[in-house]
């Protein structure tokens, strides 16, 4: 067994090291071979440009663990206050080195790096809640997962699948602005939005009135979120519901699940829940406060929603 002090913790130094990292992540986090490269599912944090967010644990020259730490700005929507937080993802220990305390040590060191970077909380998504609770994380916020099945209702809003390349920067900007307004949200540039919409198996559907985009939904993201609408913009619950039914009919889907922020306007939630065939309530994410503003950041996160394309 290796001593934890022998482990060097750093960003990858070359394309070869990034390749070993992506093999470790594919073997640890995917059930079989992929039809695309693993890093294309995470274009902002696993690309060479995102190198500083990628933290590898090496024993001599062997890569034994990895986690991303992605600094993001949480912005209050009306009073210009902001808080820096770090999103954690792509967490894996090499099979041969599991159960030896490496991930505990890696997350502990990431928390120290995050504090030095001025981040006030770490945030992640995982089914391994016990594992992360042991490391100091707790549930934050909540989300509804509402499933809609095919109905006999004859609808056809004209929402259609669209390639991100055909959208202008102004259109992407208006789409970001048309997501439901919550008290806090994570900043995202249009360039980042474009890159994220380019993730394999990410389906964007857009409804226009004349030339103007009036509503949209995003389904799927690489291997994740199949048949799940994890980002959307619409002017009313009925507009959104009609779009969902249209997509179910036009693409012959059995059902679609919509992710809804727990802090969304209650009138919207009531209307959406009324038409859902299955309703689940979950924590939005898990978080760990850091430093003196840690609890402030945790409270802000509880009133925010981290949309699907931001989660890593
Ligand atoms: C989950 C994973 C990252 C843990 O890494 P690891 O290096 O084996 O973890 P550690 O040895 O540092 O374990 C830390 C603690 O968590 C516990 N733990 C480890 N795996 C666990 C699991 N799957 N569920 C619950 N607790 C777990 C350990 O017993 C240990 O507890 P202790 O300190 O009280 O003894 C590793 O098993 C892995 O890569 N799994 C496959 C990929 C994956 O699931 N990644 C997480 C996606 S969010």
CSV table of C-alpha atoms and ligand atoms in Angstrom, one decimal:
chain,number,residue,atom,x,y,z
A,1,UNK,CA,0.0,0.0,0.0
A,2,UNK,CA,1.3,3.5,-0.9
A,3,UNK,CA,1.8,6.1,1.8
A,4,UNK,CA,-0.4,9.2,1.2
A,5,UNK,CA,2.7,11.4,1.5
A,6,UNK,CA,4.2,9.8,-1.7
A,7,UNK,CA,1.3,11.1,-3.7
A,8,UNK,CA,1.9,14.3,-5.9
A,9,UNK,CA,-1.1,16.3,-6.6
A,10,UNK,CA,-1.1,18.6,-9.7
A,11,UNK,CA,-2.6,19.5,-13.1
A,12,UNK,CA,-1.8,17.3,-16.0
A,13,UNK,CA,1.4,18.4,-17.8
A,14,UNK,CA,0.9,16.9,-21.3
A,15,UNK,CA,-1.6,15.5,-23.8
A,16,UNK,CA,-0.4,12.0,-22.7
A,17,UNK,CA,-1.3,12.7,-19.1
A,18,UNK,CA,-4.7,14.1,-20.1
A,19,UNK,CA,-5.2,10.9,-22.1
A,20,UNK,CA,-4.4,8.7,-19.1
A,21,UNK,CA,-6.8,10.8,-17.1
A,22,UNK,CA,-9.6,10.3,-19.6
A,23,UNK,CA,-9.0,6.5,-19.7
A,24,UNK,CA,-9.2,6.5,-15.9
A,25,UNK,CA,-12.5,8.5,-16.0
A,26,UNK,CA,-14.0,6.3,-18.8
A,27,UNK,CA,-13.1,3.1,-16.9
A,28,UNK,CA,-14.4,4.4,-13.6
A,29,UNK,CA,-17.5,6.4,-14.6
A,30,UNK,CA,-18.8,4.8,-17.8
A,31,UNK,CA,-20.3,1.3,-18.3
A,32,UNK,CA,-18.7,0.6,-21.6
A,33,UNK,CA,-16.8,2.2,-24.5
A,34,UNK,CA,-18.0,5.5,-25.8
A,35,UNK,CA,-18.8,6.6,-29.3
A,36,UNK,CA,-16.9,9.9,-28.6
A,37,UNK,CA,-13.9,10.9,-26.5
A,38,UNK,CA,-14.6,11.3,-22.7
A,39,UNK,CA,-13.3,14.8,-22.6
A,40,UNK,CA,-15.8,16.0,-25.3
A,41,UNK,CA,-18.5,15.5,-22.6
A,42,UNK,CA,-16.8,18.1,-20.4
A,43,UNK,CA,-15.5,20.7,-22.9
A,44,UNK,CA,-14.8,23.5,-20.4
A,45,UNK,CA,-13.0,21.5,-17.7
A,46,UNK,CA,-11.3,18.6,-19.5
A,47,UNK,CA,-10.0,20.4,-22.6
A,48,UNK,CA,-6.4,21.8,-22.7
A,49,UNK,CA,-8.0,25.2,-22.0
A,50,UNK,CA,-9.5,23.9,-18.8
A,51,UNK,CA,-6.3,22.3,-17.6
A,52,UNK,CA,-6.1,24.4,-14.4
A,53,UNK,CA,-9.4,22.8,-13.2
A,54,UNK,CA,-8.1,19.3,-13.6
A,55,UNK,CA,-6.4,17.8,-10.5
A,56,UNK,CA,-4.6,14.5,-10.8
A,57,UNK,CA,-3.0,12.4,-8.0
A,58,UNK,CA,0.2,10.7,-9.1
A,59,UNK,CA,2.2,8.0,-7.4
A,60,UNK,CA,5.6,8.2,-9.2
A,61,UNK,CA,4.4,8.4,-12.8
A,62,UNK,CA,1.2,6.5,-12.3
A,63,UNK,CA,-2.1,8.4,-12.3
A,64,UNK,CA,-4.1,7.1,-9.3
A,65,UNK,CA,-7.0,9.6,-8.9
A,66,UNK,CA,-8.7,12.7,-10.4
A,67,UNK,CA,-11.2,15.4,-9.6
A,68,UNK,CA,-12.1,18.7,-11.3
A,69,UNK,CA,-12.4,21.9,-9.4
A,70,UNK,CA,-14.2,24.5,-11.5
A,71,UNK,CA,-14.4,28.0,-10.1
A,72,UNK,CA,-17.7,29.7,-11.0
A,73,UNK,CA,-19.4,32.9,-10.0
A,74,UNK,CA,-22.8,32.8,-8.2
A,75,UNK,CA,-24.6,36.1,-8.9
A,76,UNK,CA,-27.5,37.6,-7.1
A,77,UNK,CA,-30.0,38.6,-9.8
A,78,UNK,CA,-31.0,42.0,-8.5
A,79,UNK,CA,-28.4,43.4,-6.0
A,80,UNK,CA,-25.1,42.8,-7.9
A,81,UNK,CA,-23.7,40.7,-5.0
A,82,UNK,CA,-21.7,37.7,-6.1
A,83,UNK,CA,-19.9,34.8,-4.4
A,84,UNK,CA,-17.2,32.5,-5.9
A,85,UNK,CA,-17.8,28.8,-5.6
A,86,UNK,CA,-16.1,25.6,-6.9
A,87,UNK,CA,-17.9,22.8,-8.8
A,88,UNK,CA,-16.4,19.4,-8.2
A,89,UNK,CA,-16.8,16.6,-10.8
A,90,UNK,CA,-15.1,13.7,-12.6
A,91,UNK,CA,-14.1,12.1,-9.3
A,92,UNK,CA,-12.4,8.8,-9.5
A,93,UNK,CA,-9.7,6.7,-7.9
A,94,UNK,CA,-7.9,4.0,-10.0
A,95,UNK,CA,-9.4,0.6,-9.2
A,96,UNK,CA,-6.2,-0.8,-7.7
A,97,UNK,CA,-5.9,2.1,-5.3
A,98,UNK,CA,-9.4,2.4,-3.9
A,99,UNK,CA,-10.2,2.1,-0.2
A,100,UNK,CA,-6.8,3.5,0.8
A,101,UNK,CA,-7.9,7.0,1.7
A,102,UNK,CA,-6.7,8.6,-1.6
A,103,UNK,CA,-10.0,10.4,-2.4
A,104,UNK,CA,-10.5,11.6,1.1
A,105,UNK,CA,-7.0,13.1,0.8
A,106,UNK,CA,-7.6,14.5,-2.7
A,107,UNK,CA,-10.9,16.2,-1.7
A,108,UNK,CA,-9.2,17.6,1.5
A,109,UNK,CA,-6.4,19.1,-0.7
A,110,UNK,CA,-8.9,20.4,-3.2
A,111,UNK,CA,-10.8,22.2,-0.4
A,112,UNK,CA,-7.5,23.9,0.6
A,113,UNK,CA,-6.7,24.9,-3.0
A,114,UNK,CA,-10.3,26.2,-3.3
A,115,UNK,CA,-9.9,28.4,-0.2
A,116,UNK,CA,-6.6,29.8,-1.6
A,117,UNK,CA,-8.5,30.6,-4.8
A,118,UNK,CA,-11.0,32.6,-2.8
A,119,UNK,CA,-13.9,30.1,-3.2
A,120,UNK,CA,-16.6,30.0,-0.5
A,121,UNK,CA,-18.1,26.5,-1.1
A,122,UNK,CA,-17.6,23.3,-3.0
A,123,UNK,CA,-20.6,21.8,-4.9
A,124,UNK,CA,-21.1,18.4,-6.5
A,125,UNK,CA,-23.7,15.9,-7.7
A,126,UNK,CA,-23.5,12.3,-6.7
A,127,UNK,CA,-25.5,9.2,-5.7
A,128,UNK,CA,-22.8,8.4,-3.2
A,129,UNK,CA,-24.3,10.7,-0.6
A,130,UNK,CA,-22.9,8.7,2.4
A,131,UNK,CA,-19.4,8.9,0.9
A,132,UNK,CA,-19.5,12.6,0.5
A,133,UNK,CA,-21.2,13.2,3.9
A,134,UNK,CA,-18.3,11.5,5.5
A,135,UNK,CA,-16.0,14.0,3.7
A,136,UNK,CA,-18.0,17.0,5.0
A,137,UNK,CA,-20.6,17.7,2.3
A,138,UNK,CA,-24.3,18.1,3.0
A,139,UNK,CA,-27.4,18.4,0.8
A,140,UNK,CA,-28.3,21.8,-0.5
A,141,UNK,CA,-31.5,23.2,-2.1
A,142,UNK,CA,-34.0,21.0,-3.8
A,143,UNK,CA,-35.3,20.2,-7.3
A,144,UNK,CA,-38.4,18.6,-8.7
A,145,UNK,CA,-38.1,15.8,-11.2
A,146,UNK,CA,-41.5,15.8,-13.1
A,147,UNK,CA,-42.2,13.1,-15.6
A,148,UNK,CA,-44.7,13.8,-18.4
A,149,UNK,CA,-46.1,10.9,-20.5
A,150,UNK,CA,-47.8,11.0,-23.9
A,151,UNK,CA,-51.4,12.3,-23.7
A,152,UNK,CA,-54.2,12.2,-26.3
A,153,UNK,CA,-54.1,16.0,-26.4
A,154,UNK,CA,-53.5,17.2,-30.0
A,155,UNK,CA,-50.7,19.8,-29.7
A,156,UNK,CA,-48.1,21.0,-32.1
A,157,UNK,CA,-46.2,24.1,-31.0
A,158,UNK,CA,-43.7,23.9,-33.9
A,159,UNK,CA,-40.8,23.4,-31.6
A,160,UNK,CA,-38.0,21.8,-33.6
A,161,UNK,CA,-34.5,20.3,-33.1
A,162,UNK,CA,-31.8,22.8,-33.9
A,163,UNK,CA,-28.0,22.7,-34.2
A,164,UNK,CA,-26.1,25.1,-32.0
A,165,UNK,CA,-24.0,26.3,-35.0
A,166,UNK,CA,-27.1,27.9,-36.5
A,167,UNK,CA,-27.7,30.1,-33.5
A,168,UNK,CA,-26.3,33.7,-33.3
A,169,UNK,CA,-24.6,35.1,-30.1
A,170,UNK,CA,-27.6,37.3,-29.6
A,171,UNK,CA,-30.0,34.3,-29.7
A,172,UNK,CA,-27.8,32.4,-27.2
A,173,UNK,CA,-27.8,35.4,-25.0
A,174,UNK,CA,-31.7,35.8,-25.2
A,175,UNK,CA,-32.0,32.1,-24.4
A,176,UNK,CA,-29.9,32.4,-21.3
A,177,UNK,CA,-32.0,35.3,-20.2
A,178,UNK,CA,-35.2,33.4,-20.7
A,179,UNK,CA,-34.4,30.7,-18.1
A,180,UNK,CA,-36.6,31.1,-15.0
A,181,UNK,CA,-35.4,34.0,-12.8
A,182,UNK,CA,-34.3,32.8,-9.4
A,183,UNK,CA,-32.7,34.8,-6.6
A,184,UNK,CA,-29.2,33.5,-7.4
A,185,UNK,CA,-27.7,31.9,-10.5
A,186,UNK,CA,-24.3,30.8,-11.9
A,187,UNK,CA,-22.9,33.2,-14.6
A,188,UNK,CA,-22.3,31.6,-18.0
A,189,UNK,CA,-21.0,33.4,-21.1
A,190,UNK,CA,-22.5,32.7,-24.6
A,191,UNK,CA,-19.2,31.1,-25.7
A,192,UNK,CA,-19.5,28.7,-22.8
A,193,UNK,CA,-23.1,28.0,-23.6
A,194,UNK,CA,-22.2,27.3,-27.2
A,195,UNK,CA,-19.4,24.9,-26.2
A,196,UNK,CA,-21.7,23.1,-23.7
A,197,UNK,CA,-24.5,22.7,-26.3
A,198,UNK,CA,-21.9,21.0,-28.5
A,199,UNK,CA,-21.5,18.1,-26.0
A,200,UNK,CA,-22.4,14.8,-27.8
A,201,UNK,CA,-26.0,13.6,-27.5
A,202,UNK,CA,-27.1,17.1,-26.3
A,203,UNK,CA,-30.4,17.8,-28.1
A,204,UNK,CA,-31.6,21.4,-28.3
A,205,UNK,CA,-35.2,22.2,-29.3
A,206,UNK,CA,-36.2,25.7,-30.1
A,207,UNK,CA,-39.6,27.3,-30.8
A,208,UNK,CA,-39.7,30.6,-32.8
A,209,UNK,CA,-42.3,33.2,-33.4
A,210,UNK,CA,-41.2,34.9,-36.5
A,211,UNK,CA,-37.5,35.1,-36.2
A,212,UNK,CA,-37.6,35.4,-32.4
A,213,UNK,CA,-36.9,32.4,-30.1
A,214,UNK,CA,-39.7,32.3,-27.6
A,215,UNK,CA,-39.0,29.0,-25.8
A,216,UNK,CA,-36.4,26.1,-25.8
A,217,UNK,CA,-35.4,23.0,-24.0
A,218,UNK,CA,-32.2,20.9,-23.8
A,219,UNK,CA,-32.4,17.1,-23.5
A,220,UNK,CA,-29.5,14.8,-22.8
A,221,UNK,CA,-25.8,15.5,-22.2
A,222,UNK,CA,-23.3,12.9,-23.3
A,223,UNK,CA,-24.0,9.7,-21.4
A,224,UNK,CA,-26.0,11.6,-18.8
A,225,UNK,CA,-29.5,12.9,-18.7
A,226,UNK,CA,-31.1,10.8,-21.4
A,227,UNK,CA,-34.8,11.8,-21.9
A,228,UNK,CA,-34.3,14.5,-19.2
A,229,UNK,CA,-35.0,18.2,-19.9
A,230,UNK,CA,-32.2,19.7,-17.8
A,231,UNK,CA,-32.3,23.3,-19.0
A,232,UNK,CA,-35.2,25.3,-20.5
A,233,UNK,CA,-36.7,28.7,-21.1
A,234,UNK,CA,-40.4,29.5,-21.6
A,235,UNK,CA,-42.7,32.4,-20.9
A,236,UNK,CA,-45.4,30.3,-19.2
A,237,UNK,CA,-45.9,26.8,-17.8
A,238,UNK,CA,-48.5,26.1,-20.5
A,239,UNK,CA,-46.0,27.0,-23.2
A,240,UNK,CA,-43.4,24.6,-21.7
A,241,UNK,CA,-46.0,21.8,-21.2
A,242,UNK,CA,-47.2,22.1,-24.8
A,243,UNK,CA,-43.6,22.0,-26.1
A,244,UNK,CA,-42.9,18.9,-24.0
A,245,UNK,CA,-46.0,17.2,-25.5
A,246,UNK,CA,-45.0,18.2,-29.0
A,247,UNK,CA,-41.5,16.7,-28.6
A,248,UNK,CA,-43.0,13.5,-27.1
A,249,UNK,CA,-45.3,13.1,-30.1
A,250,UNK,CA,-43.0,14.2,-32.8
A,251,UNK,CA,-40.0,12.1,-31.6
A,252,UNK,CA,-42.2,9.2,-30.5
A,253,UNK,CA,-40.8,9.3,-26.9
A,254,UNK,CA,-42.6,7.4,-24.1
A,255,UNK,CA,-42.0,10.2,-21.6
A,256,UNK,CA,-39.7,13.0,-20.7
A,257,UNK,CA,-38.6,14.2,-17.3
A,258,UNK,CA,-38.3,17.9,-16.5
A,259,UNK,CA,-35.9,19.2,-13.9
A,260,UNK,CA,-37.5,22.1,-12.0
A,261,UNK,CA,-35.8,24.4,-9.5
A,262,UNK,CA,-37.2,23.9,-6.0
A,263,UNK,CA,-37.1,27.7,-5.6
A,264,UNK,CA,-39.2,28.4,-8.8
A,265,UNK,CA,-42.3,30.5,-8.4
A,266,UNK,CA,-44.9,28.4,-6.7
A,267,UNK,CA,-47.6,29.1,-9.3
A,268,UNK,CA,-45.4,27.5,-12.0
A,269,UNK,CA,-44.6,24.5,-9.8
A,270,UNK,CA,-48.2,23.9,-9.0
A,271,UNK,CA,-49.3,24.0,-12.7
A,272,UNK,CA,-46.4,21.8,-13.9
A,273,UNK,CA,-47.0,19.3,-11.1
A,274,UNK,CA,-50.7,19.1,-11.9
A,275,UNK,CA,-49.8,17.7,-15.4
A,276,UNK,CA,-47.0,15.4,-14.3
A,277,UNK,CA,-47.5,11.6,-14.2
A,278,UNK,CA,-44.6,11.2,-11.7
A,279,UNK,CA,-43.2,13.6,-9.2
A,280,UNK,CA,-40.0,13.2,-7.3
A,281,UNK,CA,-38.3,15.7,-4.9
A,282,UNK,CA,-34.5,15.6,-4.5
A,283,UNK,CA,-31.7,17.8,-3.1
A,284,UNK,CA,-30.3,20.0,-5.8
A,285,UNK,CA,-26.7,19.1,-5.0
A,286,UNK,CA,-24.3,18.5,-2.2
A,287,UNK,CA,-22.1,21.3,-0.8
A,288,UNK,CA,-19.3,22.0,1.6
A,289,UNK,CA,-18.9,25.5,3.1
A,290,UNK,CA,-15.4,27.0,3.0
A,291,UNK,CA,-14.0,29.8,5.2
A,292,UNK,CA,-15.9,32.7,6.8
A,293,UNK,CA,-18.4,33.2,3.9
A,294,UNK,CA,-19.0,29.5,3.6
A,295,UNK,CA,-22.5,29.5,5.2
A,296,UNK,CA,-23.4,32.6,3.1
A,297,UNK,CA,-22.5,30.7,0.0
A,298,UNK,CA,-24.5,27.6,1.1
A,299,UNK,CA,-27.6,29.8,1.7
A,300,UNK,CA,-27.2,31.5,-1.7
A,301,UNK,CA,-26.9,28.1,-3.3
A,302,UNK,CA,-30.1,26.9,-1.7
A,303,UNK,CA,-31.9,29.8,-3.4
A,304,UNK,CA,-30.2,29.1,-6.8
A,305,UNK,CA,-30.4,26.4,-9.3
A,306,UNK,CA,-27.4,24.8,-11.0
A,307,UNK,CA,-28.6,23.9,-14.5
A,308,UNK,CA,-27.7,20.7,-16.2
A,309,UNK,CA,-25.0,22.0,-18.5
A,310,UNK,CA,-23.1,23.5,-15.6
A,311,UNK,CA,-23.1,20.3,-13.5
A,312,UNK,CA,-19.9,18.3,-13.9
B,1,LIG,C1,-15.9,6.6,-4.9
B,1,LIG,C2,-14.4,6.6,-5.0
B,1,LIG,C3,-13.9,7.9,-5.7
B,1,LIG,C4,-13.8,6.5,-3.6
B,1,LIG,O1,-12.4,6.6,-3.7
B,1,LIG,P1,-11.4,6.0,-2.7
B,1,LIG,O2,-10.0,6.5,-2.9
B,1,LIG,O3,-11.6,4.5,-2.7
B,1,LIG,O4,-12.0,6.6,-1.3
B,1,LIG,P2,-11.3,6.7,0.1
B,1,LIG,O5,-10.4,5.4,0.3
B,1,LIG,O6,-10.6,8.0,0.2
B,1,LIG,O7,-12.5,6.6,1.1
B,1,LIG,C5,-12.8,7.6,1.9
B,1,LIG,C6,-13.9,7.1,2.8
B,1,LIG,O8,-15.1,6.9,2.1
B,1,LIG,C7,-15.6,5.5,2.2
B,1,LIG,N1,-16.0,5.0,0.9
B,1,LIG,C8,-15.3,4.7,-0.1
B,1,LIG,N2,-16.1,4.4,-1.2
B,1,LIG,C9,-17.3,4.5,-0.7
B,1,LIG,C10,-18.6,4.3,-1.4
B,1,LIG,N3,-18.7,3.9,-2.6
B,1,LIG,N4,-19.7,4.6,-0.6
B,1,LIG,C11,-19.6,5.0,0.7
B,1,LIG,N5,-18.4,5.2,1.3
B,1,LIG,C12,-17.3,5.0,0.6
B,1,LIG,C13,-14.3,4.8,2.7
B,1,LIG,O9,-14.7,3.6,3.5
B,1,LIG,C14,-13.6,5.8,3.5
B,1,LIG,O10,-14.2,5.9,4.8
B,1,LIG,P3,-13.3,6.1,6.1
B,1,LIG,O11,-12.3,7.2,5.9
B,1,LIG,O12,-14.2,6.3,7.2
B,1,LIG,O13,-12.5,4.8,6.2
B,1,LIG,C15,-13.9,5.3,-5.8
B,1,LIG,O14,-14.5,4.2,-5.2
B,1,LIG,C16,-14.2,5.4,-7.3
B,1,LIG,O15,-13.4,5.9,-8.1
B,1,LIG,N6,-15.4,4.8,-7.7
B,1,LIG,C17,-15.8,4.7,-9.1
B,1,LIG,C18,-16.1,6.1,-9.6
B,1,LIG,C19,-17.1,6.9,-8.8
B,1,LIG,O16,-18.1,6.3,-8.4
B,1,LIG,N7,-16.8,8.2,-8.5
B,1,LIG,C20,-17.7,9.0,-7.8
B,1,LIG,C21,-18.7,9.7,-8.7
B,1,LIG,S1,-19.5,11.0,-7.9
